[in-house]
Amino acid sequence: MATNNLSQYLKESFCPKPFEYLDIHYVNDEFRCYLCCPTWLPVPIGDLEKKSLQEVWNGNLAKEIRKSILNGSYLYCVPDLCPDIQSRTLQPKEYIYKEEYREYLNHKEGQVPHGPRIVYFSEDRTCNLACPSCRKDYISLESDTLKKISEARERFLPDLMKDVESLNICSSGDPFSSKIYKDFLFEFNGTDYPKLKINLNTNGVLLTQSVFSKMKKIHSNLSNIIISIDAAREATYNIVRKGGHWNPLLENIRHLVKMRRENTFDHLQLDFVVQDHNYREMPLFVELGKELGVDKVYFQRVSNWGTFSESEFKERDILNPSHPLHQHFKEVCRHPLMRDEIVKRGNLSSFIPLSQKEEFIVTLRQFKPLRKLVQLWRQFTR
């Protein structure tokens, strides 16, 4: 993607995430908050242990990040890793269709009148797996740390929940390996928040039929369930998902597909972090998703979260043009199955071709008479 073209695209585009999104992590005794996924926008805006939610949410750094979106510089973002930038799916400023997004454009100083609407709980990194792309060994937080997180959450949760529409658990570990998240999911009464959508990010190994039943209080709130697998064969899975169990995982997914078809929740997705160990299986992963009956399969580039040395990461990062297998990776991306509508290209959009449906949508977006029609509609509905 040429720099000049990217620069122009960003100036003409709008991203709503920093205006409504809060991702909460617990690092070095701090409740670090981010206005997007910290891989894509790696700038913490404050610590909820030291400041109130409003002081963090509308603090100086938060406002500066939002202003960088408004002025089109995207100064704090990592364009190579952001899937919305890579896939060119940001909102075009000239025909934003959601009234609330149009309103954000008027907040020139980066101040937002409401609290976070999309929240990620990512404080607990406890997980039943030790995937090499994520961590060097198994992580399980000590009881003192869990107590501190729980007590802090009790303090900031009431303010946090006032405007939340979408609650996501969790991007740091596995919700069903964490006592904090598991207790929340089993005990939270979703009927108290009928409009709240709850999304789960999990490796799926512990999400058995029995565990799913224990979440009955939030079944009406469940929206997206995203399961990270990173493989299409058991042998590869055992390498990239250390500690996982392939066949029980597939059984869990089949049960979730059944629940999805009964409309117990809205969307079921399988995720695949692309690296040197597994890139050959990308088309097979599409096949697996279709065979199981999930809604989407999602591909994303491996990131270095401090797990790898510089030389190790160079071996893993197959998207790096200097990688000896990079050309073969590009050939795999051009496999006919990679154009299936089930595929979400994530931050691999410059490698995976568009599906026919996506090509049609892109063509429509570039159709000037349609843009003019949208502009007229906006004027009429004001």
GROMACS .gro file of C-alpha atoms in nm:
model
  382
    1MET     CA    1   0.000   0.000   0.000
    2ALA     CA    2   0.168   0.322  -0.111
    3THR     CA    3   0.235   0.574   0.166
    4ASN     CA    4   0.082   0.864  -0.026
    5ASN     CA    5  -0.233   0.668  -0.099
    6LEU     CA    6  -0.258   0.560   0.265
    7SER     CA    7  -0.209   0.915   0.388
    8GLN     CA    8  -0.487   1.043   0.162
    9TYR     CA    9  -0.715   0.755   0.261
   10LEU     CA   10  -0.670   0.832   0.633
   11LYS     CA   11  -0.743   1.202   0.581
   12GLU     CA   12  -1.072   1.110   0.413
   13SER     CA   13  -1.169   0.841   0.667
   14PHE     CA   14  -1.308   0.824   1.018
   15CYS     CA   15  -1.262   0.559   1.288
   16PRO     CA   16  -1.521   0.568   1.571
   17LYS     CA   17  -1.331   0.336   1.809
   18PRO     CA   18  -1.144   0.597   2.017
   19PHE     CA   19  -1.477   0.773   2.073
   20GLU     CA   20  -1.654   0.471   2.222
   21TYR     CA   21  -1.406   0.191   2.296
   22LEU     CA   22  -1.215   0.115   2.619
   23ASP     CA   23  -0.983  -0.184   2.668
   24ILE     CA   24  -0.877  -0.240   3.032
   25HIS     CA   25  -0.555  -0.431   3.112
   26TYR     CA   26  -0.372  -0.501   3.437
   27VAL     CA   27   0.005  -0.452   3.392
   28ASN     CA   28   0.267  -0.386   3.662
   29ASP     CA   29  -0.001  -0.305   3.923
   30GLU     CA   30  -0.173  -0.061   3.686
   31PHE     CA   31  -0.519  -0.075   3.530
   32ARG     CA   32  -0.400   0.049   3.191
   33CYS     CA   33  -0.670   0.167   2.954
   34TYR     CA   34  -0.658   0.185   2.575
   35LEU     CA   35  -0.895   0.340   2.319
   36CYS     CA   36  -0.853   0.045   2.081
   37CYS     CA   37  -0.681  -0.291   2.072
   38PRO     CA   38  -0.332  -0.212   2.214
   39THR     CA   39  -0.172  -0.399   1.923
   40TRP     CA   40  -0.327  -0.149   1.681
   41LEU     CA   41  -0.314   0.161   1.902
   42PRO     CA   42  -0.045   0.093   2.166
   43VAL     CA   43  -0.085   0.408   2.378
   44PRO     CA   44  -0.231   0.374   2.731
   45ILE     CA   45  -0.449   0.671   2.829
   46GLY     CA   46  -0.446   0.628   3.207
   47ASP     CA   47  -0.476   0.407   3.514
   48LEU     CA   48  -0.821   0.343   3.666
   49GLU     CA   49  -0.656   0.269   4.000
   50LYS     CA   50  -0.522   0.627   4.020
   51LYS     CA   51  -0.787   0.827   3.833
   52SER     CA   52  -1.163   0.820   3.791
   53LEU     CA   53  -1.318   0.679   3.476
   54GLN     CA   54  -1.399   1.028   3.346
   55GLU     CA   55  -1.045   1.153   3.416
   56VAL     CA   56  -0.909   0.868   3.207
   57TRP     CA   57  -1.180   0.865   2.939
   58ASN     CA   58  -1.161   1.240   2.869
   59GLY     CA   59  -0.802   1.298   2.981
   60ASN     CA   60  -0.551   1.493   2.774
   61LEU     CA   61  -0.399   1.190   2.601
   62ALA     CA   62  -0.740   1.045   2.515
   63LYS     CA   63  -0.840   1.378   2.360
   64GLU     CA   64  -0.515   1.397   2.162
   65ILE     CA   65  -0.573   1.049   2.019
   66ARG     CA   66  -0.926   1.143   1.911
   67LYS     CA   67  -0.800   1.465   1.753
   68SER     CA   68  -0.551   1.258   1.551
   69ILE     CA   69  -0.849   1.070   1.406
   70LEU     CA   70  -1.035   1.392   1.331
   71ASN     CA   71  -0.738   1.556   1.157
   72GLY     CA   72  -0.666   1.240   0.958
   73SER     CA   73  -0.309   1.188   1.085
   74TYR     CA   74  -0.385   0.868   1.284
   75LEU     CA   75  -0.062   0.958   1.463
   76TYR     CA   76  -0.093   0.699   1.740
   77CYS     CA   77  -0.212   0.404   1.528
   78VAL     CA   78  -0.014   0.118   1.371
   79PRO     CA   79  -0.153   0.106   1.013
   80ASP     CA   80   0.028  -0.217   0.919
   81LEU     CA   81  -0.152  -0.406   1.197
   82CYS     CA   82  -0.492  -0.236   1.207
   83PRO     CA   83  -0.740  -0.454   1.012
   84ASP     CA   84  -0.975  -0.162   0.941
   85ILE     CA   85  -0.695   0.040   0.782
   86GLN     CA   86  -0.553  -0.257   0.595
   87SER     CA   87  -0.891  -0.362   0.457
   88ARG     CA   88  -0.993   0.000   0.387
   89THR     CA   89  -1.315  -0.039   0.586
   90LEU     CA   90  -1.298   0.285   0.784
   91GLN     CA   91  -1.596   0.521   0.748
   92PRO     CA   92  -1.558   0.772   0.459
   93LYS     CA   93  -1.607   1.115   0.618
   94GLU     CA   94  -1.815   1.243   0.327
   95TYR     CA   95  -2.094   0.990   0.373
   96ILE     CA   96  -2.100   0.864   0.730
   97TYR     CA   97  -2.444   0.710   0.774
   98LYS     CA   98  -2.470   0.685   1.156
   99GLU     CA   99  -2.581   1.006   1.321
  100GLU     CA  100  -2.367   0.942   1.630
  101TYR     CA  101  -2.056   0.905   1.412
  102ARG     CA  102  -2.137   1.233   1.238
  103GLU     CA  103  -2.171   1.391   1.581
  104TYR     CA  104  -1.823   1.271   1.679
  105LEU     CA  105  -1.681   1.479   1.393
  106ASN     CA  106  -1.802   1.789   1.580
  107HIS     CA  107  -1.605   1.708   1.895
  108LYS     CA  108  -1.304   1.903   1.771
  109GLU     CA  109  -1.127   1.899   2.108
  110GLY     CA  110  -1.163   1.523   2.146
  111GLN     CA  111  -1.401   1.543   2.443
  112VAL     CA  112  -1.680   1.284   2.439
  113PRO     CA  113  -2.003   1.360   2.632
  114HIS     CA  114  -2.081   0.996   2.713
  115GLY     CA  115  -1.879   0.714   2.868
  116PRO     CA  116  -1.738   0.408   2.689
  117ARG     CA  117  -1.993   0.214   2.486
  118ILE     CA  118  -1.766  -0.078   2.394
  119VAL     CA  119  -1.561  -0.224   2.680
  120TYR     CA  120  -1.303  -0.502   2.682
  121PHE     CA  121  -1.216  -0.673   3.010
  122SER     CA  122  -0.853  -0.781   2.967
  123GLU     CA  123  -0.715  -0.754   3.321
  124ASP     CA  124  -0.668  -1.127   3.386
  125ARG     CA  125  -0.413  -1.308   3.164
  126THR     CA  126  -0.489  -1.647   3.322
  127CYS     CA  127  -0.523  -1.916   3.054
  128ASN     CA  128  -0.534  -2.293   3.026
  129LEU     CA  129  -0.305  -2.277   2.718
  130ALA     CA  130   0.049  -2.151   2.667
  131CYS     CA  131   0.043  -2.057   2.298
  132PRO     CA  132   0.396  -1.951   2.191
  133SER     CA  133   0.256  -1.653   1.996
  134CYS     CA  134   0.108  -1.514   2.319
  135ARG     CA  135   0.324  -1.621   2.615
  136LYS     CA  136   0.635  -1.814   2.713
  137ASP     CA  137   0.459  -2.037   2.968
  138TYR     CA  138   0.125  -2.094   3.139
  139ILE     CA  139  -0.005  -1.792   3.329
  140SER     CA  140  -0.229  -1.805   3.634
  141LEU     CA  141  -0.262  -1.497   3.852
  142GLU     CA  142  -0.198  -1.533   4.224
  143SER     CA  143  -0.486  -1.498   4.468
  144ASP     CA  144  -0.362  -1.161   4.602
  145THR     CA  145  -0.355  -1.017   4.251
  146LEU     CA  146  -0.700  -1.158   4.172
  147LYS     CA  147  -0.833  -1.002   4.492
  148LYS     CA  148  -0.687  -0.664   4.399
  149ILE     CA  149  -0.840  -0.678   4.049
  150SER     CA  150  -1.178  -0.784   4.188
  151GLU     CA  151  -1.183  -0.505   4.448
  152ALA     CA  152  -1.084  -0.242   4.192
  153ARG     CA  153  -1.351  -0.363   3.949
  154GLU     CA  154  -1.613  -0.329   4.221
  155ARG     CA  155  -1.516   0.038   4.249
  156PHE     CA  156  -1.514   0.136   3.883
  157LEU     CA  157  -1.775  -0.105   3.744
  158PRO     CA  158  -2.088   0.102   3.833
  159ASP     CA  159  -1.959   0.408   3.643
  160LEU     CA  160  -1.828   0.194   3.360
  161MET     CA  161  -2.159   0.018   3.298
  162LYS     CA  162  -2.368   0.337   3.263
  163ASP     CA  163  -2.325   0.372   2.886
  164VAL     CA  164  -2.186   0.031   2.787
  165GLU     CA  165  -2.364  -0.137   2.497
  166SER     CA  166  -2.108  -0.407   2.418
  167LEU     CA  167  -1.900  -0.597   2.677
  168ASN     CA  168  -1.613  -0.815   2.556
  169ILE     CA  169  -1.444  -1.086   2.765
  170CYS     CA  170  -1.148  -1.127   2.718
  171SER     CA  171  -0.853  -1.061   2.485
  172SER     CA  172  -0.576  -1.133   2.736
  173GLY     CA  173  -0.632  -1.494   2.843
  174ASP     CA  174  -0.931  -1.727   2.847
  175PRO     CA  175  -1.257  -1.630   3.022
  176PHE     CA  176  -1.326  -1.988   3.132
  177SER     CA  177  -0.982  -2.032   3.287
  178SER     CA  178  -1.014  -1.710   3.486
  179LYS     CA  179  -1.203  -1.718   3.816
  180ILE     CA  180  -1.284  -1.347   3.779
  181TYR     CA  181  -1.442  -1.379   3.436
  182LYS     CA  182  -1.600  -1.717   3.497
  183ASP     CA  183  -1.773  -1.595   3.812
  184PHE     CA  184  -1.892  -1.287   3.625
  185LEU     CA  185  -2.030  -1.489   3.332
  186PHE     CA  186  -2.208  -1.738   3.560
  187GLU     CA  187  -2.349  -1.484   3.808
  188PHE     CA  188  -2.418  -1.167   3.607
  189ASN     CA  189  -2.791  -1.116   3.557
  190GLY     CA  190  -2.831  -1.011   3.195
  191THR     CA  191  -3.198  -0.924   3.241
  192ASP     CA  192  -3.085  -0.616   3.439
  193TYR     CA  193  -2.919  -0.493   3.118
  194PRO     CA  194  -3.154  -0.606   2.839
  195LYS     CA  195  -2.978  -0.399   2.570
  196LEU     CA  196  -2.626  -0.511   2.666
  197LYS     CA  197  -2.441  -0.736   2.420
  198ILE     CA  198  -2.177  -0.971   2.562
  199ASN     CA  199  -1.902  -1.105   2.336
  200LEU     CA  200  -1.663  -1.386   2.425
  201ASN     CA  201  -1.304  -1.437   2.305
  202THR     CA  202  -1.188  -1.785   2.399
  203ASN     CA  203  -0.971  -2.077   2.290
  204GLY     CA  204  -1.285  -2.289   2.322
  205VAL     CA  205  -1.130  -2.584   2.505
  206LEU     CA  206  -1.316  -2.519   2.831
  207LEU     CA  207  -1.637  -2.395   2.670
  208THR     CA  208  -1.816  -2.728   2.704
  209GLN     CA  209  -2.190  -2.786   2.679
  210SER     CA  210  -2.209  -2.784   3.060
  211VAL     CA  211  -2.020  -2.453   3.090
  212PHE     CA  212  -2.238  -2.295   2.822
  213SER     CA  213  -2.548  -2.398   3.020
  214LYS     CA  214  -2.409  -2.233   3.334
  215MET     CA  215  -2.416  -1.899   3.151
  216LYS     CA  216  -2.794  -1.919   3.117
  217LYS     CA  217  -2.841  -1.580   3.291
  218ILE     CA  218  -2.670  -1.408   2.999
  219HIS     CA  219  -2.787  -1.625   2.705
  220SER     CA  220  -3.020  -1.348   2.591
  221ASN     CA  221  -2.724  -1.104   2.595
  222LEU     CA  222  -2.474  -1.321   2.407
  223SER     CA  223  -2.378  -1.177   2.070
  224ASN     CA  224  -2.040  -1.292   1.930
  225ILE     CA  225  -1.837  -1.595   2.030
  226ILE     CA  226  -1.487  -1.591   1.882
  227ILE     CA  227  -1.268  -1.900   1.913
  228SER     CA  228  -0.894  -1.885   1.842
  229ILE     CA  229  -0.765  -2.205   1.683
  230ASP     CA  230  -0.472  -2.108   1.454
  231ALA     CA  231  -0.469  -2.446   1.279
  232ALA     CA  232  -0.669  -2.679   1.056
  233ARG     CA  233  -0.492  -3.001   1.159
  234GLU     CA  234  -0.435  -3.156   1.499
  235ALA     CA  235  -0.055  -3.184   1.456
  236THR     CA  236  -0.022  -2.812   1.381
  237TYR     CA  237  -0.268  -2.722   1.658
  238ASN     CA  238  -0.048  -2.904   1.909
  239ILE     CA  239   0.243  -2.677   1.809
  240VAL     CA  240   0.070  -2.339   1.803
  241ARG     CA  241  -0.182  -2.404   2.085
  242LYS     CA  242   0.028  -2.564   2.359
  243GLY     CA  243  -0.194  -2.745   2.609
  244GLY     CA  244  -0.501  -2.762   2.386
  245HIS     CA  245  -0.711  -3.069   2.303
  246TRP     CA  246  -0.816  -3.089   1.937
  247ASN     CA  247  -1.105  -3.337   1.935
  248PRO     CA  248  -1.282  -3.203   2.248
  249LEU     CA  249  -1.241  -2.853   2.100
  250LEU     CA  250  -1.417  -2.959   1.779
  251GLU     CA  251  -1.698  -3.114   1.982
  252ASN     CA  252  -1.739  -2.787   2.173
  253ILE     CA  253  -1.756  -2.595   1.847
  254ARG     CA  254  -2.017  -2.832   1.705
  255HIS     CA  255  -2.232  -2.772   2.013
  256LEU     CA  256  -2.191  -2.394   1.971
  257VAL     CA  257  -2.292  -2.424   1.605
  258LYS     CA  258  -2.609  -2.597   1.722
  259MET     CA  259  -2.675  -2.316   1.972
  260ARG     CA  260  -2.605  -2.058   1.703
  261ARG     CA  261  -2.863  -2.221   1.471
  262GLU     CA  262  -3.113  -2.204   1.755
  263ASN     CA  263  -3.041  -1.827   1.775
  264THR     CA  264  -2.904  -1.851   2.129
  265PHE     CA  265  -2.640  -1.598   2.017
  266ASP     CA  266  -2.572  -1.395   1.702
  267HIS     CA  267  -2.235  -1.484   1.551
  268LEU     CA  268  -1.973  -1.762   1.571
  269GLN     CA  269  -1.623  -1.699   1.439
  270LEU     CA  270  -1.298  -1.896   1.426
  271ASP     CA  271  -0.968  -1.703   1.443
  272PHE     CA  272  -0.632  -1.788   1.288
  273VAL     CA  273  -0.306  -1.606   1.376
  274VAL     CA  274  -0.090  -1.650   1.066
  275GLN     CA  275   0.271  -1.756   1.123
  276ASP     CA  276   0.536  -1.979   0.969
  277HIS     CA  277   0.406  -2.293   1.143
  278ASN     CA  278   0.052  -2.275   1.005
  279TYR     CA  279   0.023  -2.051   0.696
  280ARG     CA  280   0.002  -2.351   0.459
  281GLU     CA  281  -0.325  -2.450   0.629
  282MET     CA  282  -0.509  -2.125   0.564
  283PRO     CA  283  -0.727  -2.271   0.283
  284LEU     CA  284  -0.789  -2.583   0.495
  285PHE     CA  285  -0.900  -2.356   0.779
  286VAL     CA  286  -1.159  -2.203   0.547
  287GLU     CA  287  -1.274  -2.556   0.463
  288LEU     CA  288  -1.291  -2.645   0.832
  289GLY     CA  289  -1.503  -2.339   0.908
  290LYS     CA  290  -1.744  -2.424   0.627
  291GLU     CA  291  -1.762  -2.789   0.733
  292LEU     CA  292  -1.836  -2.697   1.096
  293GLY     CA  293  -2.091  -2.434   0.991
  294VAL     CA  294  -1.953  -2.121   1.159
  295ASP     CA  295  -2.034  -1.770   1.037
  296LYS     CA  296  -1.682  -1.646   0.965
  297VAL     CA  297  -1.315  -1.740   0.974
  298TYR     CA  298  -1.078  -1.454   1.053
  299PHE     CA  299  -0.709  -1.419   0.967
  300GLN     CA  300  -0.461  -1.189   1.138
  301ARG     CA  301  -0.087  -1.135   1.139
  302VAL     CA  302   0.121  -1.268   1.427
  303SER     CA  303   0.241  -0.994   1.665
  304ASN     CA  304   0.529  -0.987   1.908
  305TRP     CA  305   0.392  -0.916   2.255
  306GLY     CA  306   0.736  -0.957   2.411
  307THR     CA  307   0.718  -1.334   2.371
  308PHE     CA  308   0.981  -1.364   2.098
  309SER     CA  309   1.334  -1.238   2.060
  310GLU     CA  310   1.390  -1.028   1.748
  311SER     CA  311   1.539  -1.324   1.558
  312GLU     CA  312   1.259  -1.560   1.670
  313PHE     CA  313   0.994  -1.317   1.554
  314LYS     CA  314   1.159  -1.289   1.212
  315GLU     CA  315   1.117  -1.668   1.180
  316ARG     CA  316   0.752  -1.655   1.283
  317ASP     CA  317   0.645  -1.347   1.084
  318ILE     CA  318   0.568  -1.494   0.743
  319LEU     CA  319   0.421  -1.163   0.626
  320ASN     CA  320   0.762  -0.998   0.639
  321PRO     CA  321   0.881  -0.963   0.275
  322SER     CA  322   1.232  -1.072   0.380
  323HIS     CA  323   1.105  -1.406   0.515
  324PRO     CA  324   1.236  -1.691   0.291
  325LEU     CA  325   0.883  -1.838   0.261
  326HIS     CA  326   0.705  -1.508   0.203
  327GLN     CA  327   0.645  -1.569  -0.168
  328HIS     CA  328   0.490  -1.908  -0.094
  329PHE     CA  329   0.269  -1.744   0.169
  330LYS     CA  330   0.144  -1.504  -0.100
  331GLU     CA  331   0.062  -1.799  -0.327
  332VAL     CA  332  -0.137  -1.965  -0.045
  333CYS     CA  333  -0.334  -1.641  -0.001
  334ARG     CA  334  -0.437  -1.660  -0.367
  335HIS     CA  335  -0.590  -2.007  -0.328
  336PRO     CA  336  -0.953  -2.002  -0.457
  337LEU     CA  337  -1.090  -2.091  -0.113
  338MET     CA  338  -0.945  -1.770   0.029
  339ARG     CA  339  -1.201  -1.573  -0.174
  340ASP     CA  340  -1.494  -1.746  -0.004
  341GLU     CA  341  -1.748  -1.515   0.162
  342ILE     CA  342  -1.683  -1.686   0.496
  343VAL     CA  343  -1.335  -1.527   0.506
  344LYS     CA  344  -1.260  -1.211   0.708
  345ARG     CA  345  -0.922  -1.088   0.588
  346GLY     CA  346  -0.830  -0.884   0.896
  347ASN     CA  347  -0.491  -0.717   0.856
  348LEU     CA  348  -0.404  -0.954   0.570
  349SER     CA  349  -0.619  -0.756   0.328
  350SER     CA  350  -0.327  -0.664   0.104
  351PHE     CA  351  -0.259  -1.037   0.049
  352ILE     CA  352  -0.599  -1.210   0.048
  353PRO     CA  353  -0.817  -1.119  -0.256
  354LEU     CA  354  -1.166  -0.978  -0.212
  355SER     CA  355  -1.464  -1.205  -0.251
  356GLN     CA  356  -1.704  -1.122  -0.534
  357LYS     CA  357  -1.948  -0.971  -0.284
  358GLU     CA  358  -1.674  -0.752  -0.132
  359GLU     CA  359  -1.564  -0.637  -0.479
  360PHE     CA  360  -1.922  -0.531  -0.550
  361ILE     CA  361  -1.941  -0.334  -0.221
  362VAL     CA  362  -1.609  -0.160  -0.292
  363THR     CA  363  -1.736  -0.065  -0.639
  364LEU     CA  364  -2.054   0.079  -0.488
  365ARG     CA  365  -1.853   0.288  -0.242
  366GLN     CA  366  -1.657   0.439  -0.529
  367PHE     CA  367  -1.970   0.516  -0.732
  368LYS     CA  368  -1.998   0.896  -0.721
  369PRO     CA  369  -2.375   0.922  -0.787
  370LEU     CA  370  -2.433   0.695  -0.486
  371ARG     CA  371  -2.215   0.918  -0.271
  372LYS     CA  372  -2.415   1.219  -0.382
  373LEU     CA  373  -2.738   1.037  -0.296
  374VAL     CA  374  -2.608   0.962   0.054
  375GLN     CA  375  -2.509   1.327   0.100
  376LEU     CA  376  -2.859   1.438  -0.002
  377TRP     CA  377  -3.013   1.185   0.233
  378ARG     CA  378  -2.802   1.318   0.519
  379GLN     CA  379  -2.915   1.673   0.449
  380PHE     CA  380  -3.278   1.563   0.433
  381THR     CA  381  -3.262   1.369   0.764
  382ARG     CA  382  -3.095   1.645   0.967
   0.00000   0.00000   0.00000
